[in-house]
């Protein structure tokens, strides 16, 4: 393996990821040293909060331009370590976010043999040149890799009928009622299925870093890039890899 150690920064505000279970999963799969740390932003100098605030996105249909944050926004970033208040409406440019995280990785751990995986409840997005707008993203590779727990819930699409119901019934049924009707069909905040879904993203992050290949084309493989919640939930509860990726992972483990 290119990597000999993985450092995972937890997102304690999302306990459903079950960080210790994830550690065991990675240890059992790759047989390498896995270290778990607190939220990445704990005990960081103040400048990180200022810098992260500059990556906020306000216009979905415009490419990134650096935001000049207010004092209040910077303060909010700091407070968001311990609470997710007001966080749900904030979008961040994922690549800019990752660059800043990268700057604050301790120098002796900014090493290609150490893979840094950072969980965050902030919603990372990337600008897509093909339709010229931002889209939510669950995973920003490579090292450090960012996994957005909010992105996992928001990026893969919910059933089409759900959106239709929302659009056509908005006056009759409340959003909560509509959500109830589709319960189980997509991930929600505090969802107990989050941990096994995260396993799939961890595998993607590691395979991407090791091979440079982000996703699998095989719709039955855990490394497939799910565009729908339905696909995501099916693949990650099924937990299967395609033959090709089983082999790739075997090779990754045996390489030293
Ligand atoms: Zn595959």
mmCIF file of C-alpha atoms and ligand atoms in Angstrom:
data_model
loop_
_atom_site.group_PDB
_atom_site.id
_atom_site.type_symbol
_atom_site.label_atom_id
_atom_site.label_comp_id
_atom_site.label_asym_id
_atom_site.label_seq_id
_atom_site.Cartn_x
_atom_site.Cartn_y
_atom_site.Cartn_z
ATOM 1 C CA UNK A 1 0.000 0.000 0.000
ATOM 2 C CA UNK A 2 1.041 3.537 -0.682
ATOM 3 C CA UNK A 3 -0.328 4.345 2.770
ATOM 4 C CA UNK A 4 0.862 2.867 6.028
ATOM 5 C CA UNK A 5 -1.485 4.765 8.262
ATOM 6 C CA UNK A 6 -4.871 6.477 8.176
ATOM 7 C CA UNK A 7 -5.768 9.347 10.465
ATOM 8 C CA UNK A 8 -9.506 9.913 10.737
ATOM 9 C CA UNK A 9 -10.903 13.139 12.098
ATOM 10 C CA UNK A 10 -14.309 12.449 13.592
ATOM 11 C CA UNK A 11 -17.486 14.502 13.374
ATOM 12 C CA UNK A 12 -18.830 13.983 16.907
ATOM 13 C CA UNK A 13 -22.007 15.908 16.058
ATOM 14 C CA UNK A 14 -22.955 12.977 13.816
ATOM 15 C CA UNK A 15 -22.543 9.968 16.151
ATOM 16 C CA UNK A 16 -24.500 7.783 13.683
ATOM 17 C CA UNK A 17 -21.322 7.275 11.651
ATOM 18 C CA UNK A 18 -20.079 5.165 14.618
ATOM 19 C CA UNK A 19 -16.433 5.998 14.285
ATOM 20 C CA UNK A 20 -15.159 2.970 16.226
ATOM 21 C CA UNK A 21 -17.090 0.614 14.003
ATOM 22 C CA UNK A 22 -15.553 2.324 10.984
ATOM 23 C CA UNK A 23 -12.097 1.971 12.471
ATOM 24 C CA UNK A 24 -12.635 -1.744 12.903
ATOM 25 C CA UNK A 25 -13.957 -2.080 9.364
ATOM 26 C CA UNK A 26 -10.852 -0.389 7.945
ATOM 27 C CA UNK A 27 -8.491 -2.356 10.152
ATOM 28 C CA UNK A 28 -10.124 -5.644 9.168
ATOM 29 C CA UNK A 29 -10.035 -4.706 5.488
ATOM 30 C CA UNK A 30 -6.589 -3.141 5.123
ATOM 31 C CA UNK A 31 -4.657 -4.308 8.213
ATOM 32 C CA UNK A 32 -3.035 -0.937 8.778
ATOM 33 C CA UNK A 33 -2.747 1.527 11.606
ATOM 34 C CA UNK A 34 -5.906 3.644 12.005
ATOM 35 C CA UNK A 35 -5.894 6.587 14.356
ATOM 36 C CA UNK A 36 -9.081 8.390 15.368
ATOM 37 C CA UNK A 37 -8.984 12.028 16.351
ATOM 38 C CA UNK A 38 -11.490 14.640 17.435
ATOM 39 C CA UNK A 39 -13.177 17.059 15.063
ATOM 40 C CA UNK A 40 -10.513 18.558 12.786
ATOM 41 C CA UNK A 41 -11.263 22.103 13.957
ATOM 42 C CA UNK A 42 -10.634 21.436 17.648
ATOM 43 C CA UNK A 43 -7.594 23.308 19.000
ATOM 44 C CA UNK A 44 -6.820 24.968 15.682
ATOM 45 C CA UNK A 45 -5.640 28.560 15.480
ATOM 46 C CA UNK A 46 -8.305 31.185 14.827
ATOM 47 C CA UNK A 47 -7.207 31.832 11.262
ATOM 48 C CA UNK A 48 -8.668 28.517 10.104
ATOM 49 C CA UNK A 49 -12.194 29.765 10.861
ATOM 50 C CA UNK A 50 -11.600 32.924 8.888
ATOM 51 C CA UNK A 51 -10.236 30.913 5.965
ATOM 52 C CA UNK A 52 -13.040 28.358 5.966
ATOM 53 C CA UNK A 53 -15.591 31.186 5.924
ATOM 54 C CA UNK A 54 -14.099 32.426 2.656
ATOM 55 C CA UNK A 55 -15.177 29.196 0.923
ATOM 56 C CA UNK A 56 -18.895 29.793 1.432
ATOM 57 C CA UNK A 57 -21.017 29.790 -1.699
ATOM 58 C CA UNK A 58 -23.888 32.177 -2.152
ATOM 59 C CA UNK A 59 -24.675 31.749 -5.827
ATOM 60 C CA UNK A 60 -25.219 28.253 -7.139
ATOM 61 C CA UNK A 61 -24.881 29.247 -10.772
ATOM 62 C CA UNK A 62 -21.593 31.099 -10.574
ATOM 63 C CA UNK A 63 -18.114 29.588 -10.309
ATOM 64 C CA UNK A 64 -16.257 30.081 -7.056
ATOM 65 C CA UNK A 65 -15.192 33.520 -5.987
ATOM 66 C CA UNK A 66 -13.664 34.034 -2.596
ATOM 67 C CA UNK A 67 -16.163 35.278 -0.030
ATOM 68 C CA UNK A 68 -15.161 38.074 2.330
ATOM 69 C CA UNK A 69 -16.578 36.881 5.635
ATOM 70 C CA UNK A 70 -18.139 38.978 8.353
ATOM 71 C CA UNK A 71 -17.034 38.661 11.981
ATOM 72 C CA UNK A 72 -20.314 36.941 12.726
ATOM 73 C CA UNK A 73 -19.706 34.286 10.056
ATOM 74 C CA UNK A 74 -16.236 33.605 11.414
ATOM 75 C CA UNK A 75 -17.615 33.327 14.920
ATOM 76 C CA UNK A 76 -20.259 30.903 13.673
ATOM 77 C CA UNK A 77 -17.615 28.661 12.139
ATOM 78 C CA UNK A 78 -15.987 28.455 15.530
ATOM 79 C CA UNK A 79 -19.230 27.677 17.303
ATOM 80 C CA UNK A 80 -20.114 24.991 14.793
ATOM 81 C CA UNK A 81 -17.513 22.682 16.362
ATOM 82 C CA UNK A 82 -19.986 22.076 19.176
ATOM 83 C CA UNK A 83 -23.314 22.716 17.492
ATOM 84 C CA UNK A 84 -24.791 22.545 14.016
ATOM 85 C CA UNK A 85 -26.953 25.598 14.525
ATOM 86 C CA UNK A 86 -27.635 27.532 11.309
ATOM 87 C CA UNK A 87 -25.385 25.148 9.407
ATOM 88 C CA UNK A 88 -28.025 23.559 7.199
ATOM 89 C CA UNK A 89 -28.297 26.458 4.797
ATOM 90 C CA UNK A 90 -24.591 26.997 4.292
ATOM 91 C CA UNK A 91 -22.765 25.627 1.264
ATOM 92 C CA UNK A 92 -19.001 25.411 0.880
ATOM 93 C CA UNK A 93 -16.817 25.004 -2.181
ATOM 94 C CA UNK A 94 -15.397 21.526 -1.617
ATOM 95 C CA UNK A 95 -12.059 21.978 -3.377
ATOM 96 C CA UNK A 96 -11.344 25.299 -1.649
ATOM 97 C CA UNK A 97 -12.407 23.741 1.647
ATOM 98 C CA UNK A 98 -10.036 20.848 1.076
ATOM 99 C CA UNK A 99 -7.117 23.182 0.260
ATOM 100 C CA UNK A 100 -7.580 24.933 3.598
ATOM 101 C CA UNK A 101 -7.833 21.677 5.528
ATOM 102 C CA UNK A 102 -4.644 20.604 3.779
ATOM 103 C CA UNK A 103 -2.818 23.737 4.984
ATOM 104 C CA UNK A 104 -3.700 22.927 8.574
ATOM 105 C CA UNK A 105 -2.629 19.277 8.586
ATOM 106 C CA UNK A 106 0.367 19.020 10.963
ATOM 107 C CA UNK A 107 3.578 19.231 8.860
ATOM 108 C CA UNK A 108 4.924 15.836 9.965
ATOM 109 C CA UNK A 109 1.660 14.219 8.900
ATOM 110 C CA UNK A 110 1.539 15.859 5.513
ATOM 111 C CA UNK A 111 3.136 12.771 4.128
ATOM 112 C CA UNK A 112 1.933 10.632 1.251
ATOM 113 C CA UNK A 113 2.191 7.514 3.394
ATOM 114 C CA UNK A 114 -0.413 8.939 5.756
ATOM 115 C CA UNK A 115 -3.960 9.331 4.489
ATOM 116 C CA UNK A 116 -5.901 12.007 6.344
ATOM 117 C CA UNK A 117 -9.663 11.524 6.273
ATOM 118 C CA UNK A 118 -11.726 14.395 7.569
ATOM 119 C CA UNK A 119 -15.390 13.987 8.435
ATOM 120 C CA UNK A 120 -17.471 17.129 8.507
ATOM 121 C CA UNK A 121 -21.138 17.958 8.796
ATOM 122 C CA UNK A 122 -20.601 20.983 6.542
ATOM 123 C CA UNK A 123 -22.126 20.627 3.103
ATOM 124 C CA UNK A 124 -19.378 20.542 0.473
ATOM 125 C CA UNK A 125 -20.273 21.281 -3.142
ATOM 126 C CA UNK A 126 -18.349 21.387 -6.398
ATOM 127 C CA UNK A 127 -18.968 23.515 -9.457
ATOM 128 C CA UNK A 128 -19.799 21.463 -12.521
ATOM 129 C CA UNK A 129 -18.682 23.006 -15.818
ATOM 130 C CA UNK A 130 -21.083 20.841 -17.816
ATOM 131 C CA UNK A 131 -24.267 22.355 -16.417
ATOM 132 C CA UNK A 132 -22.578 25.391 -14.934
ATOM 133 C CA UNK A 133 -23.813 25.080 -11.398
ATOM 134 C CA UNK A 134 -22.827 23.779 -7.994
ATOM 135 C CA UNK A 135 -23.802 20.291 -6.826
ATOM 136 C CA UNK A 136 -23.609 18.815 -3.346
ATOM 137 C CA UNK A 137 -20.807 16.257 -2.901
ATOM 138 C CA UNK A 138 -20.346 13.569 -0.287
ATOM 139 C CA UNK A 139 -16.650 12.945 -0.966
ATOM 140 C CA UNK A 140 -13.798 15.221 -1.956
ATOM 141 C CA UNK A 141 -10.651 13.198 -2.675
ATOM 142 C CA UNK A 142 -7.610 12.792 -2.426
ATOM 143 C CA UNK A 143 -5.371 13.512 0.594
ATOM 144 C CA UNK A 144 -6.712 14.947 2.787
ATOM 145 C CA UNK A 145 -10.030 13.432 1.759
ATOM 146 C CA UNK A 146 -13.149 15.159 2.988
ATOM 147 C CA UNK A 147 -16.308 13.193 3.700
ATOM 148 C CA UNK A 148 -19.366 15.373 4.198
ATOM 149 C CA UNK A 149 -22.043 13.636 6.252
ATOM 150 C CA UNK A 150 -24.524 16.251 5.049
ATOM 151 C CA UNK A 151 -23.397 15.612 1.471
ATOM 152 C CA UNK A 152 -24.193 11.904 1.880
ATOM 153 C CA UNK A 153 -27.752 12.843 2.806
ATOM 154 C CA UNK A 154 -28.198 15.676 0.315
ATOM 155 C CA UNK A 155 -26.140 14.746 -2.767
ATOM 156 C CA UNK A 156 -27.684 11.484 -4.061
ATOM 157 C CA UNK A 157 -31.189 12.285 -5.260
ATOM 158 C CA UNK A 158 -34.353 11.200 -3.498
ATOM 159 C CA UNK A 159 -37.119 9.455 -5.506
ATOM 160 C CA UNK A 160 -38.562 11.580 -8.338
ATOM 161 C CA UNK A 161 -42.057 11.084 -6.888
ATOM 162 C CA UNK A 162 -40.909 12.684 -3.660
ATOM 163 C CA UNK A 163 -39.914 15.903 -5.413
ATOM 164 C CA UNK A 164 -43.147 15.830 -7.412
ATOM 165 C CA UNK A 165 -45.163 15.450 -4.233
ATOM 166 C CA UNK A 166 -43.302 18.352 -2.720
ATOM 167 C CA UNK A 167 -43.974 20.545 -5.733
ATOM 168 C CA UNK A 168 -47.608 19.658 -6.254
ATOM 169 C CA UNK A 169 -48.805 19.143 -2.706
ATOM 170 C CA UNK A 170 -46.993 21.883 -0.969
ATOM 171 C CA UNK A 171 -50.134 23.623 0.141
ATOM 172 C CA UNK A 172 -51.999 20.515 1.197
ATOM 173 C CA UNK A 173 -49.437 18.333 2.876
ATOM 174 C CA UNK A 174 -46.574 19.618 4.913
ATOM 175 C CA UNK A 175 -43.046 18.639 4.010
ATOM 176 C CA UNK A 176 -42.855 16.503 7.136
ATOM 177 C CA UNK A 177 -45.916 14.530 6.093
ATOM 178 C CA UNK A 178 -44.496 13.926 2.634
ATOM 179 C CA UNK A 179 -41.202 12.825 4.177
ATOM 180 C CA UNK A 180 -43.106 10.326 6.300
ATOM 181 C CA UNK A 181 -44.742 8.864 3.219
ATOM 182 C CA UNK A 182 -41.303 8.058 1.781
ATOM 183 C CA UNK A 183 -39.704 7.040 5.061
ATOM 184 C CA UNK A 184 -36.833 4.610 4.658
ATOM 185 C CA UNK A 185 -36.398 5.322 0.959
ATOM 186 C CA UNK A 186 -33.662 7.851 1.547
ATOM 187 C CA UNK A 187 -31.216 8.784 4.266
ATOM 188 C CA UNK A 188 -32.278 11.320 6.819
ATOM 189 C CA UNK A 189 -30.322 13.132 9.488
ATOM 190 C CA UNK A 190 -29.717 10.810 12.473
ATOM 191 C CA UNK A 191 -30.246 7.793 10.220
ATOM 192 C CA UNK A 192 -28.936 4.551 11.708
ATOM 193 C CA UNK A 193 -27.882 3.350 8.236
ATOM 194 C CA UNK A 194 -25.311 6.110 7.962
ATOM 195 C CA UNK A 195 -22.422 4.000 9.280
ATOM 196 C CA UNK A 196 -22.608 1.295 6.605
ATOM 197 C CA UNK A 197 -23.099 3.926 3.919
ATOM 198 C CA UNK A 198 -19.999 5.745 5.146
ATOM 199 C CA UNK A 199 -17.991 2.506 4.805
ATOM 200 C CA UNK A 200 -18.568 2.735 1.057
ATOM 201 C CA UNK A 201 -17.286 6.302 0.926
ATOM 202 C CA UNK A 202 -14.224 5.346 2.972
ATOM 203 C CA UNK A 203 -13.465 2.595 0.474
ATOM 204 C CA UNK A 204 -13.892 5.064 -2.371
ATOM 205 C CA UNK A 205 -11.549 7.546 -0.699
ATOM 206 C CA UNK A 206 -8.852 4.911 -0.149
ATOM 207 C CA UNK A 207 -9.124 3.265 -3.572
ATOM 208 C CA UNK A 208 -9.082 6.686 -5.233
ATOM 209 C CA UNK A 209 -5.963 7.721 -3.342
ATOM 210 C CA UNK A 210 -4.207 4.445 -4.072
ATOM 211 C CA UNK A 211 -5.172 4.037 -7.736
ATOM 212 C CA UNK A 212 -6.297 7.447 -9.026
ATOM 213 C CA UNK A 213 -9.542 5.821 -10.210
ATOM 214 C CA UNK A 214 -12.481 7.408 -8.452
ATOM 215 C CA UNK A 215 -15.476 5.177 -9.151
ATOM 216 C CA UNK A 216 -16.585 1.883 -10.594
ATOM 217 C CA UNK A 217 -18.837 1.558 -13.644
ATOM 218 C CA UNK A 218 -20.428 -1.625 -12.298
ATOM 219 C CA UNK A 219 -23.843 -0.857 -10.809
ATOM 220 C CA UNK A 220 -23.501 -3.813 -8.437
ATOM 221 C CA UNK A 221 -20.183 -2.642 -6.971
ATOM 222 C CA UNK A 222 -19.846 -0.773 -3.722
ATOM 223 C CA UNK A 223 -17.568 1.725 -5.450
ATOM 224 C CA UNK A 224 -20.216 2.738 -7.979
ATOM 225 C CA UNK A 225 -20.962 6.464 -7.937
ATOM 226 C CA UNK A 226 -24.578 6.403 -6.737
ATOM 227 C CA UNK A 227 -26.665 9.237 -8.103
ATOM 228 C CA UNK A 228 -29.789 8.124 -6.289
ATOM 229 C CA UNK A 229 -30.387 7.402 -2.628
ATOM 230 C CA UNK A 230 -31.985 4.137 -3.708
ATOM 231 C CA UNK A 231 -28.740 2.971 -5.370
ATOM 232 C CA UNK A 232 -26.658 4.155 -2.447
ATOM 233 C CA UNK A 233 -28.741 2.312 0.154
ATOM 234 C CA UNK A 234 -28.920 -0.846 -1.922
ATOM 235 C CA UNK A 235 -25.186 -1.003 -2.654
ATOM 236 C CA UNK A 236 -24.019 -0.142 0.836
ATOM 237 C CA UNK A 237 -26.300 -2.586 2.603
ATOM 238 C CA UNK A 238 -25.366 -5.235 0.070
ATOM 239 C CA UNK A 239 -21.664 -4.498 0.792
ATOM 240 C CA UNK A 240 -20.401 -6.233 -2.352
ATOM 241 C CA UNK A 241 -17.471 -5.292 -4.541
ATOM 242 C CA UNK A 242 -17.131 -6.307 -8.170
ATOM 243 C CA UNK A 243 -14.500 -8.947 -9.015
ATOM 244 C CA UNK A 244 -12.224 -6.274 -10.416
ATOM 245 C CA UNK A 245 -12.293 -4.214 -7.226
ATOM 246 C CA UNK A 246 -11.903 -7.232 -4.993
ATOM 247 C CA UNK A 247 -8.710 -7.863 -6.919
ATOM 248 C CA UNK A 248 -7.621 -4.221 -6.814
ATOM 249 C CA UNK A 249 -8.090 -4.102 -3.057
ATOM 250 C CA UNK A 250 -6.197 -7.379 -2.650
ATOM 251 C CA UNK A 251 -3.330 -5.868 -4.666
ATOM 252 C CA UNK A 252 -3.384 -2.645 -2.675
ATOM 253 C CA UNK A 253 -3.073 -4.617 0.553
ATOM 254 C CA UNK A 254 -0.234 -6.803 -0.723
ATOM 255 C CA UNK A 255 1.821 -3.950 -2.133
ATOM 256 C CA UNK A 256 4.258 -2.449 0.288
HETATM 257 ZN ZN1 LIG B 1 -16.023 -2.203 -8.863
#
